[in-house]
PDB file of C-alpha atoms in Angstrom:
ATOM      1  CA  LEU A   1       0.000   0.000   0.000  1.00 59.00           C
ATOM      2  CA  ILE A   2       2.919   2.319   0.580  1.00 67.00           C
ATOM      3  CA  GLN A   3       5.533   1.106  -1.893  1.00 60.00           C
ATOM      4  CA  ARG A   4       3.415  -0.227  -4.784  1.00 63.00           C
ATOM      5  CA  ASP A   5       4.370   1.067  -8.217  1.00 59.00           C
ATOM      6  CA  THR A   6       2.826   0.051 -11.536  1.00 63.00           C
ATOM      7  CA  THR A   7       6.279   0.280 -13.176  1.00 66.00           C
ATOM      8  CA  SER A   8       7.738  -2.327 -10.794  1.00 64.00           C
ATOM      9  CA  THR A   9       9.075  -5.649 -12.095  1.00 69.00           C
ATOM     10  CA  ASN A  10       7.553  -7.321  -9.019  1.00 66.00           C
ATOM     11  CA  ASP A  11       4.073  -8.622  -9.946  1.00 67.00           C
ATOM     12  CA  TRP A  12       2.661  -7.886  -6.478  1.00 60.00           C
ATOM     13  CA  LEU A  13       3.959  -4.288  -6.346  1.00 60.00           C
ATOM     14  CA  ALA A  14       2.860  -3.600  -9.943  1.00 62.00           C
ATOM     15  CA  VAL A  15      -0.857  -4.095  -9.206  1.00 64.00           C
ATOM     16  CA  THR A  16      -1.460  -0.424  -8.382  1.00 66.00           C
ATOM     17  CA  ASP A  17       0.407   2.692  -7.282  1.00 67.00           C
ATOM     18  CA  GLY A  18       0.925   3.135  -3.564  1.00 72.00           C
ATOM     19  CA  VAL A  19       1.307   6.344  -1.576  1.00 77.00           C
ATOM     20  CA  LEU A  20       4.968   6.905  -2.516  1.00 76.00           C
ATOM     21  CA  ALA A  21       4.411   6.498  -6.259  1.00 77.00           C
ATOM     22  CA  SER A  22       1.159   8.488  -6.231  1.00 78.00           C
ATOM     23  CA  THR A  23       2.680  11.519  -4.498  1.00 82.00           C
ATOM     24  CA  SER A  24       4.316  13.185  -7.477  1.00 81.00           C
ATOM     25  CA  SER A  25       3.193  16.839  -7.717  1.00 87.00           C
ATOM     26  CA  ASN A  26       5.254  18.382  -4.913  1.00 89.00           C
ATOM     27  CA  VAL A  27       8.619  16.620  -4.749  1.00 90.00           C
ATOM     28  CA  TYR A  28      11.800  17.826  -3.069  1.00 91.00           C
ATOM     29  CA  PRO A  29      14.964  15.847  -4.004  1.00 91.00           C
ATOM     30  CA  ALA A  30      17.003  15.880  -0.786  1.00 88.00           C
ATOM     31  CA  GLY A  31      20.183  14.681  -2.506  1.00 86.00           C
ATOM     32  CA  SER A  32      21.191  11.678  -0.371  1.00 85.00           C
ATOM     33  CA  VAL A  33      21.408  13.479   2.965  1.00 86.00           C
ATOM     34  CA  ALA A  34      20.194  12.444   6.403  1.00 86.00           C
ATOM     35  CA  LEU A  35      16.856  13.745   7.621  1.00 87.00           C
ATOM     36  CA  SER A  36      17.509  17.153   9.139  1.00 87.00           C
ATOM     37  CA  LYS A  37      16.016  20.557   9.857  1.00 87.00           C
ATOM     38  CA  THR A  38      17.004  21.674   6.341  1.00 90.00           C
ATOM     39  CA  VAL A  39      15.199  18.767   4.665  1.00 91.00           C
ATOM     40  CA  LEU A  40      12.064  19.344   6.742  1.00 90.00           C
ATOM     41  CA  ASP A  41      12.176  23.121   6.044  1.00 92.00           C
ATOM     42  CA  ASN A  42      12.447  22.505   2.310  1.00 92.00           C
ATOM     43  CA  LEU A  43       9.671  19.927   2.454  1.00 90.00           C
ATOM     44  CA  ILE A  44       7.356  22.443   4.135  1.00 90.00           C
ATOM     45  CA  GLU A  45       8.235  25.001   1.446  1.00 91.00           C
ATOM     46  CA  THR A  46       7.537  22.443  -1.306  1.00 90.00           C
ATOM     47  CA  LEU A  47       3.871  22.136  -0.300  1.00 87.00           C
ATOM     48  CA  PRO A  48       1.864  24.966  -1.933  1.00 86.00           C
ATOM     49  CA  GLU A  49       0.529  27.527   0.517  1.00 83.00           C
ATOM     50  CA  GLN A  50      -3.140  26.830  -0.237  1.00 81.00           C
ATOM     51  CA  PHE A  51      -2.784  23.337   1.273  1.00 80.00           C
ATOM     52  CA  GLU A  52      -1.165  24.354   4.575  1.00 74.00           C
ATOM     53  CA  ASP A  53      -4.470  24.588   6.448  1.00 72.00           C
ATOM     54  CA  MET A  54      -6.318  21.925   4.465  1.00 70.00           C
ATOM     55  CA  TYR A  55      -5.901  19.279   7.174  1.00 67.00           C
ATOM     56  CA  ASP A  56      -5.675  19.692  10.923  1.00 73.00           C
ATOM     57  CA  ASP A  57      -3.605  16.522  11.321  1.00 80.00           C
ATOM     58  CA  VAL A  58      -0.512  17.345   9.247  1.00 85.00           C
ATOM     59  CA  ALA A  59       2.635  15.403  10.031  1.00 87.00           C
ATOM     60  CA  PHE A  60       5.859  14.127   8.521  1.00 89.00           C
ATOM     61  CA  TYR A  61       5.839  10.379   7.773  1.00 86.00           C
ATOM     62  CA  THR A  62       8.941   8.252   7.213  1.00 87.00           C
ATOM     63  CA  ASN A  63      10.655   5.058   8.303  1.00 86.00           C
ATOM     64  CA  ARG A  64      12.174   4.209  11.670  1.00 84.00           C
ATOM     65  CA  LYS A  65      15.809   4.754  10.681  1.00 84.00           C
ATOM     66  CA  ALA A  66      15.350   8.216   9.146  1.00 85.00           C
ATOM     67  CA  ARG A  67      13.334   9.320  12.187  1.00 85.00           C
ATOM     68  CA  ALA A  68      15.977   7.919  14.546  1.00 82.00           C
ATOM     69  CA  ASP A  69      18.715   9.807  12.673  1.00 83.00           C
ATOM     70  CA  TYR A  70      16.770  13.054  13.017  1.00 84.00           C
ATOM     71  CA  LEU A  71      16.123  12.532  16.742  1.00 79.00           C
ATOM     72  CA  SER A  72      19.787  11.657  17.219  1.00 79.00           C
ATOM     73  CA  SER A  73      20.882  14.888  15.521  1.00 79.00           C
ATOM     74  CA  VAL A  74      18.550  16.908  17.760  1.00 76.00           C
ATOM     75  CA  GLY A  75      19.767  14.969  20.791  1.00 72.00           C
ATOM     76  CA  ASP A  76      23.390  15.833  19.927  1.00 73.00           C
ATOM     77  CA  ARG A  77      22.690  19.523  20.472  1.00 70.00           C
ATOM     78  CA  GLY A  78      24.214  20.883  23.665  1.00 71.00           C
ATOM     79  CA  THR A  79      20.918  22.394  24.810  1.00 74.00           C
ATOM     80  CA  THR A  80      18.102  21.612  27.197  1.00 74.00           C
ATOM     81  CA  LEU A  81      16.120  20.147  24.286  1.00 67.00           C
ATOM     82  CA  GLY A  82      19.015  17.859  23.349  1.00 63.00           C
ATOM     83  CA  ASP A  83      19.398  16.720  26.944  1.00 67.00           C
ATOM     84  CA  SER A  84      15.664  16.043  27.230  1.00 69.00           C
ATOM     85  CA  ILE A  85      15.739  13.851  24.122  1.00 62.00           C
ATOM     86  CA  ILE A  86      18.736  11.884  25.379  1.00 59.00           C
ATOM     87  CA  GLU A  87      17.024  11.356  28.741  1.00 59.00           C
ATOM     88  CA  GLY A  88      13.778  10.308  27.034  1.00 61.00           C
ATOM     89  CA  LYS A  89      11.659  13.068  28.594  1.00 63.00           C
ATOM     90  CA  PHE A  90       9.870  13.829  25.327  1.00 63.00           C
ATOM     91  CA  GLY A  91       7.030  11.662  24.105  1.00 61.00           C
ATOM     92  CA  LYS A  92       6.877  10.008  20.720  1.00 58.00           C
ATOM     93  CA  GLU A  93       5.416  13.106  19.051  1.00 69.00           C
ATOM     94  CA  LEU A  94       8.632  15.071  18.752  1.00 76.00           C
ATOM     95  CA  GLY A  95       8.901  16.728  15.372  1.00 77.00           C
ATOM     96  CA  TYR A  96       9.748  20.051  13.791  1.00 80.00           C
ATOM     97  CA  GLN A  97       7.964  23.433  14.036  1.00 82.00           C
ATOM     98  CA  GLY A  98       5.166  21.821  16.032  1.00 81.00           C
ATOM     99  CA  ILE A  99       4.568  19.232  13.289  1.00 86.00           C
ATOM    100  CA  PRO A 100       4.989  15.624  14.480  1.00 86.00           C
ATOM    101  CA  LEU A 101       7.539  13.349  12.796  1.00 86.00           C
ATOM    102  CA  ARG A 102       5.954   9.889  12.739  1.00 85.00           C
ATOM    103  CA  ARG A 103       7.487   6.577  11.809  1.00 84.00           C
ATOM    104  CA  ILE A 104       5.385   4.188   9.783  1.00 82.00           C
ATOM    105  CA  PRO A 105       5.983   0.446  10.254  1.00 79.00           C
ATOM    106  CA  ARG A 106       7.165  -1.310   7.068  1.00 74.00           C
ATOM    107  CA  TRP A 107       7.985   2.019   5.387  1.00 74.00           C
ATOM    108  CA  PRO A 108      10.697   1.145   2.839  1.00 74.00           C
ATOM    109  CA  GLY A 109      14.265   2.003   3.779  1.00 69.00           C
ATOM    110  CA  THR A 110      16.027   0.820   0.623  1.00 68.00           C
ATOM    111  CA  LEU A 111      14.350   2.559  -2.305  1.00 62.00           C
ATOM    112  CA  ASP A 112      17.632   2.961  -4.194  1.00 61.00           C
ATOM    113  CA  PRO A 113      19.498  -0.300  -4.888  1.00 61.00           C
ATOM    114  CA  GLY A 114      22.550  -0.614  -2.658  1.00 61.00           C
ATOM    115  CA  ALA A 115      21.715   2.461  -0.559  1.00 65.00           C
ATOM    116  CA  ALA A 116      19.749   3.178   2.602  1.00 73.00           C
ATOM    117  CA  SER A 117      17.501   5.723   0.914  1.00 81.00           C
ATOM    118  CA  THR A 118      13.904   6.504   1.818  1.00 85.00           C
ATOM    119  CA  ASN A 119      11.204   9.136   1.327  1.00 87.00           C
ATOM    120  CA  VAL A 120       9.458  11.516   3.709  1.00 88.00           C
ATOM    121  CA  ILE A 121       5.829  12.478   3.134  1.00 87.00           C
ATOM    122  CA  TYR A 122       4.411  15.730   4.530  1.00 90.00           C
ATOM    123  CA  GLY A 123       0.666  16.257   4.730  1.00 86.00           C
ATOM    124  CA  GLY A 124      -2.538  15.216   6.430  1.00 82.00           C
ATOM    125  CA  ALA A 125      -3.257  11.589   7.283  1.00 78.00           C
ATOM    126  CA  LYS A 126      -6.857  12.080   6.149  1.00 79.00           C
ATOM    127  CA  CYS A 127      -5.580  12.675   2.621  1.00 80.00           C
ATOM    128  CA  VAL A 128      -4.759   8.966   2.317  1.00 80.00           C
ATOM    129  CA  ILE A 129      -7.900   6.895   1.782  1.00 80.00           C
ATOM    130  CA  MET A 130      -7.935   3.176   2.434  1.00 77.00           C
ATOM    131  CA  ALA A 131     -10.967   1.108   1.454  1.00 82.00           C
ATOM    132  CA  TRP A 132     -12.006  -2.450   2.250  1.00 80.00           C
ATOM    133  CA  GLN A 133     -14.312  -4.607   0.152  1.00 80.00           C
ATOM    134  CA  ARG A 134     -17.506  -5.519   1.980  1.00 82.00           C
ATOM    135  CA  LYS A 135     -17.286  -9.188   1.103  1.00 88.00           C
ATOM    136  CA  ILE A 136     -14.752 -10.612   3.556  1.00 89.00           C
ATOM    137  CA  THR A 137     -14.432 -14.371   3.845  1.00 91.00           C
ATOM    138  CA  MET A 138     -12.806 -16.380   6.588  1.00 92.00           C
ATOM    139  CA  ASP A 139     -11.805 -20.043   6.510  1.00 94.00           C
ATOM    140  CA  ARG A 140     -10.351 -21.939   9.423  1.00 93.00           C
ATOM    141  CA  GLU A 141      -9.113 -25.403  10.158  1.00 94.00           C
ATOM    142  CA  PHE A 142      -7.458 -27.226  12.990  1.00 94.00           C
ATOM    143  CA  ARG A 143      -4.250 -29.090  12.167  1.00 93.00           C
ATOM    144  CA  ILE A 144      -3.859 -32.065  14.437  1.00 93.00           C
ATOM    145  CA  SER A 145      -0.096 -32.727  14.232  1.00 92.00           C
ATOM    146  CA  PRO A 146       1.184 -29.236  15.135  1.00 93.00           C
ATOM    147  CA  GLN A 147      -1.906 -28.560  17.309  1.00 93.00           C
ATOM    148  CA  VAL A 148      -2.648 -25.177  15.728  1.00 95.00           C
ATOM    149  CA  TYR A 149      -5.575 -23.402  14.137  1.00 95.00           C
ATOM    150  CA  VAL A 150      -5.031 -21.956  10.662  1.00 95.00           C
ATOM    151  CA  VAL A 151      -7.169 -18.954   9.796  1.00 95.00           C
ATOM    152  CA  VAL A 152      -7.273 -17.507   6.273  1.00 93.00           C
ATOM    153  CA  ILE A 153      -9.030 -14.180   5.720  1.00 91.00           C
ATOM    154  CA  THR A 154      -9.671 -13.045   2.150  1.00 89.00           C
ATOM    155  CA  LEU A 155     -10.524  -9.444   1.284  1.00 84.00           C
ATOM    156  CA  ARG A 156      -9.746  -6.676  -1.168  1.00 82.00           C
ATOM    157  CA  VAL A 157      -7.997  -3.494  -0.120  1.00 79.00           C
ATOM    158  CA  ALA A 158      -7.605  -0.289  -2.116  1.00 78.00           C
ATOM    159  CA  ILE A 159      -5.653   2.855  -1.373  1.00 76.00           C
ATOM    160  CA  GLY A 160      -5.871   6.287  -2.915  1.00 78.00           C
ATOM    161  CA  LEU A 161      -5.261   9.939  -2.228  1.00 80.00           C
ATOM    162  CA  GLU A 162      -8.085  12.376  -1.568  1.00 81.00           C
ATOM    163  CA  HIS A 163      -6.202  15.266  -3.165  1.00 82.00           C
ATOM    164  CA  GLU A 164      -2.672  14.431  -4.333  1.00 83.00           C
ATOM    165  CA  PRO A 165      -1.382  18.052  -4.538  1.00 86.00           C
ATOM    166  CA  GLY A 166      -2.130  18.316  -0.796  1.00 85.00           C
ATOM    167  CA  LEU A 167       0.944  16.172  -0.039  1.00 89.00           C
ATOM    168  CA  ALA A 168       4.654  16.832  -0.465  1.00 90.00           C
ATOM    169  CA  LYS A 169       7.438  14.252  -0.722  1.00 90.00           C
ATOM    170  CA  ALA A 170      11.174  14.437  -0.035  1.00 89.00           C
ATOM    171  CA  THR A 171      13.157  11.796  -1.916  1.00 88.00           C
ATOM    172  CA  GLN A 172      16.701  10.486  -1.441  1.00 86.00           C
ATOM    173  CA  VAL A 173      16.704  10.836   2.353  1.00 86.00           C
ATOM    174  CA  THR A 174      19.223   8.497   3.945  1.00 83.00           C
ATOM    175  CA  GLY A 175      18.658   6.394   7.043  1.00 71.00           C
ATOM    176  CA  SER A 176      21.579   4.671   8.736  1.00 59.00           C
TER     177      SER A 176
END
């Protein structure tokens, strides 16, 4: 749902475009640098002004490693904020300019072959629409030898963007 791309050679990923491939109007190429204040500043500037107040839940979204690198760089500052991060006094919603920086599980960290490169999305979570088919089937069986139940759930999932220009994407962001 995140990494799908219709140009992919992988049959599963080529089914439809995911969030990363669909976000293409407002793109900032970071140039293979770690996630930093500069990258986040430029990402904010990349989003057109008319979309700044479109959603009340704006945030930065990326993978665990890029977020950890950013928090580490803030923690290295010789200030009260840096000390608070090192001591773990801040909650999980630390970000930049009052905008949370959230990690998304399974967000790809190797978009460029041979490099730890990822993307950062900036925008409202409500812009991403996920739909489930109403017809959901469930089959189950008990396997005697291993003494386990096997449950198979079949459903269709779709993902789309409410308004694609309301998101901005930074590409080529490294994560250690």
